[in-house]
C-alpha angles and dihedrals in degrees: 000000000000119000118248094202109067140168115200090343096309129102108273099213098064089046093052101042094067090073101054092036091052095042095049092044090049090049087059090049090052089049089055091048088050090052091049099048105017092230108155091205088070090056090050092051090049091050093054092044088056090052092051092043092052092050091047091048092055091049093048092049094064099067090036090055090047092052092046091056089056094055110103115254119251094034129121087237091060091052095044090046091052093052090044093051098042090045090054091049087054090049091053092047092051092050091044092055090045088053091049091053090053098041099088097034122106108264086359090277110187121236121218092263091049090052093045091052094050092046090050090047089051092052093048090047088058090056095044090047089054089051089052089054089049089054093054104032101038105022100035097231110162093014117127115247110260094015114169142158096276099039116144122257113286090237093055093086090231123120118260089243091069119093117241110242115253094036129099106284094193127097128271131192121242124220089278094054094253117140117244136172112273 
């Protein structure tokens, strides 16, 4: 199922999620470093990474939501996408509450509940990230129709089912013995 929300010919959601996922995961790493060496600067860095991760998460959610609405009802992809999306909303909420607990503290030092919320959010993000991979790799969400190993560049304006000139235009067999374009 081809994505409807694209940037430079590629699905926007997978491009945008790397930022909030990386920022929120790195916030947890800085929290751990803070716990290990008691350096308040690490807590401050974590605080601002959470802010950036929350903003990025809201931005990434828009094309993800748009793509989810285009998945046909009654499919496994629709169910997995719903759990993926709601799980990520929960991740953002957990980090947002963690951020609120830190907001008025000197050097944004995290309390035990703030740390617990961000660690829980990190764990859930690992699961929802896996679900996102399941959507693309197993269920074909966000994959251009007719995609194959010698498809033309996404900026060419040609469908993915075309064969890029200069490559073998014959047929190959996949791992299941089915013929495909080379």
